[in-house]
């Protein structure tokens, strides 16, 4: 009868060390997640923040480039949409989020991703 309590004691000792090993086995997964966060998610959030700032700073008369490659001048800005004049008397309505970039004084598109 004295063998049974010692068997339980041996099992408890291995369970205590096994718990530490299982925590250490999650360490590589945590390190991979942290690397994933800093290399992929965080730069994308920064790029999206800069894009939203650029869109909110747009004004009537700015020359912009859409994500579809259309160049136009802003005629009217609403909460979600804006009207672009792409040629004489040709006005299209697009979503604000469809703006890829704004032209500067040198007629160059300011790259949002490089900032």
mmCIF file of C-alpha atoms in Angstrom:
data_model
loop_
_atom_site.group_PDB
_atom_site.id
_atom_site.type_symbol
_atom_site.label_atom_id
_atom_site.label_comp_id
_atom_site.label_asym_id
_atom_site.label_seq_id
_atom_site.Cartn_x
_atom_site.Cartn_y
_atom_site.Cartn_z
ATOM 1 C CA UNK A 1 0.000 0.000 0.000
ATOM 2 C CA UNK A 2 2.878 2.341 0.433
ATOM 3 C CA UNK A 3 3.613 2.210 -3.314
ATOM 4 C CA UNK A 4 0.436 4.036 -4.314
ATOM 5 C CA UNK A 5 1.131 7.337 -2.500
ATOM 6 C CA UNK A 6 4.687 7.411 -3.863
ATOM 7 C CA UNK A 7 3.346 6.860 -7.394
ATOM 8 C CA UNK A 8 1.061 9.865 -7.010
ATOM 9 C CA UNK A 9 3.964 11.911 -5.687
ATOM 10 C CA UNK A 10 6.082 11.017 -8.730
ATOM 11 C CA UNK A 11 3.230 12.045 -11.034
ATOM 12 C CA UNK A 12 2.877 15.376 -9.251
ATOM 13 C CA UNK A 13 6.603 16.075 -9.613
ATOM 14 C CA UNK A 14 6.546 15.421 -13.362
ATOM 15 C CA UNK A 15 3.395 17.519 -13.750
ATOM 16 C CA UNK A 16 5.094 20.467 -12.073
ATOM 17 C CA UNK A 17 8.095 20.326 -14.429
ATOM 18 C CA UNK A 18 5.820 19.600 -17.398
ATOM 19 C CA UNK A 19 3.906 22.814 -16.717
ATOM 20 C CA UNK A 20 7.093 24.827 -17.045
ATOM 21 C CA UNK A 21 7.999 23.057 -20.280
ATOM 22 C CA UNK A 22 4.580 23.761 -21.760
ATOM 23 C CA UNK A 23 4.980 27.465 -21.002
ATOM 24 C CA UNK A 24 8.392 27.468 -22.671
ATOM 25 C CA UNK A 25 6.924 25.745 -25.705
ATOM 26 C CA UNK A 26 4.668 28.786 -26.262
ATOM 27 C CA UNK A 27 7.631 31.174 -26.212
ATOM 28 C CA UNK A 28 8.543 30.732 -29.923
ATOM 29 C CA UNK A 29 4.914 31.344 -30.876
ATOM 30 C CA UNK A 30 4.859 34.555 -28.833
ATOM 31 C CA UNK A 31 8.137 35.705 -30.413
ATOM 32 C CA UNK A 32 6.763 35.021 -33.910
ATOM 33 C CA UNK A 33 3.600 36.978 -33.105
ATOM 34 C CA UNK A 34 5.635 39.959 -31.849
ATOM 35 C CA UNK A 35 7.781 39.915 -35.008
ATOM 36 C CA UNK A 36 4.648 39.625 -37.139
ATOM 37 C CA UNK A 37 3.185 42.641 -35.330
ATOM 38 C CA UNK A 38 6.227 44.871 -35.810
ATOM 39 C CA UNK A 39 6.984 43.820 -39.391
ATOM 40 C CA UNK A 40 3.493 43.635 -40.904
ATOM 41 C CA UNK A 41 0.654 45.030 -38.818
ATOM 42 C CA UNK A 42 2.247 48.149 -37.334
ATOM 43 C CA UNK A 43 3.592 49.583 -40.643
ATOM 44 C CA UNK A 44 0.207 48.994 -42.285
ATOM 45 C CA UNK A 45 -1.544 50.875 -39.474
ATOM 46 C CA UNK A 46 0.912 53.759 -39.829
ATOM 47 C CA UNK A 47 0.339 53.884 -43.594
ATOM 48 C CA UNK A 48 -3.440 53.878 -43.091
ATOM 49 C CA UNK A 49 -3.163 56.690 -40.526
ATOM 50 C CA UNK A 50 -1.120 58.840 -42.946
ATOM 51 C CA UNK A 51 -3.611 58.137 -45.743
ATOM 52 C CA UNK A 52 -6.543 59.188 -43.543
ATOM 53 C CA UNK A 53 -4.705 62.390 -42.583
ATOM 54 C CA UNK A 54 -4.051 63.154 -46.249
ATOM 55 C CA UNK A 55 -7.715 62.582 -47.142
ATOM 56 C CA UNK A 56 -8.980 64.766 -44.301
ATOM 57 C CA UNK A 57 -6.644 67.595 -45.394
ATOM 58 C CA UNK A 58 -7.969 67.672 -48.977
ATOM 59 C CA UNK A 59 -9.635 70.890 -50.099
ATOM 60 C CA UNK A 60 -11.670 72.075 -53.033
ATOM 61 C CA UNK A 61 -9.357 72.765 -55.976
ATOM 62 C CA UNK A 62 -6.699 70.163 -55.080
ATOM 63 C CA UNK A 63 -5.446 67.969 -57.907
ATOM 64 C CA UNK A 64 -5.609 64.292 -56.893
ATOM 65 C CA UNK A 65 -4.958 60.799 -58.199
ATOM 66 C CA UNK A 66 -7.517 58.045 -57.587
ATOM 67 C CA UNK A 67 -6.735 54.402 -56.897
ATOM 68 C CA UNK A 68 -8.055 53.657 -60.386
ATOM 69 C CA UNK A 69 -5.488 55.980 -61.965
ATOM 70 C CA UNK A 70 -7.832 58.866 -62.761
ATOM 71 C CA UNK A 71 -6.426 62.366 -62.276
ATOM 72 C CA UNK A 72 -8.828 65.161 -61.445
ATOM 73 C CA UNK A 73 -9.473 68.379 -59.589
ATOM 74 C CA UNK A 74 -11.745 68.376 -56.532
ATOM 75 C CA UNK A 75 -14.922 70.332 -57.221
ATOM 76 C CA UNK A 76 -17.023 69.379 -54.192
ATOM 77 C CA UNK A 77 -16.332 67.492 -50.942
ATOM 78 C CA UNK A 78 -18.978 65.735 -48.849
ATOM 79 C CA UNK A 79 -18.716 63.504 -45.792
ATOM 80 C CA UNK A 80 -18.149 60.271 -47.770
ATOM 81 C CA UNK A 81 -17.939 61.338 -51.404
ATOM 82 C CA UNK A 82 -16.279 63.987 -53.515
ATOM 83 C CA UNK A 83 -16.793 65.250 -57.034
ATOM 84 C CA UNK A 84 -13.778 65.325 -59.347
ATOM 85 C CA UNK A 85 -13.543 67.244 -62.583
ATOM 86 C CA UNK A 86 -11.523 64.984 -64.868
ATOM 87 C CA UNK A 87 -11.986 67.053 -68.050
ATOM 88 C CA UNK A 88 -13.838 70.203 -69.068
ATOM 89 C CA UNK A 89 -17.452 69.805 -67.883
ATOM 90 C CA UNK A 90 -16.879 66.132 -66.956
ATOM 91 C CA UNK A 91 -17.469 65.529 -63.253
ATOM 92 C CA UNK A 92 -17.434 62.150 -61.515
ATOM 93 C CA UNK A 93 -18.383 61.265 -57.948
ATOM 94 C CA UNK A 94 -16.037 58.984 -56.004
ATOM 95 C CA UNK A 95 -15.582 57.852 -52.424
ATOM 96 C CA UNK A 96 -13.054 59.781 -50.380
ATOM 97 C CA UNK A 97 -11.175 56.558 -49.625
ATOM 98 C CA UNK A 98 -10.552 56.076 -53.368
ATOM 99 C CA UNK A 99 -7.979 58.889 -53.370
ATOM 100 C CA UNK A 100 -4.458 57.476 -53.739
ATOM 101 C CA UNK A 101 -2.512 60.714 -53.536
ATOM 102 C CA UNK A 102 -2.449 64.463 -53.894
ATOM 103 C CA UNK A 103 -0.378 66.369 -56.431
ATOM 104 C CA UNK A 104 2.064 68.951 -55.090
ATOM 105 C CA UNK A 105 3.168 72.233 -56.700
ATOM 106 C CA UNK A 106 5.644 70.385 -58.974
ATOM 107 C CA UNK A 107 2.873 68.144 -60.365
ATOM 108 C CA UNK A 108 4.271 65.134 -58.490
ATOM 109 C CA UNK A 109 2.064 62.799 -56.474
ATOM 110 C CA UNK A 110 3.023 62.869 -52.814
ATOM 111 C CA UNK A 111 3.682 59.236 -51.899
ATOM 112 C CA UNK A 112 1.816 58.372 -48.713
ATOM 113 C CA UNK A 113 3.761 55.158 -48.082
ATOM 114 C CA UNK A 114 7.175 56.812 -47.987
ATOM 115 C CA UNK A 115 6.379 59.114 -45.075
#
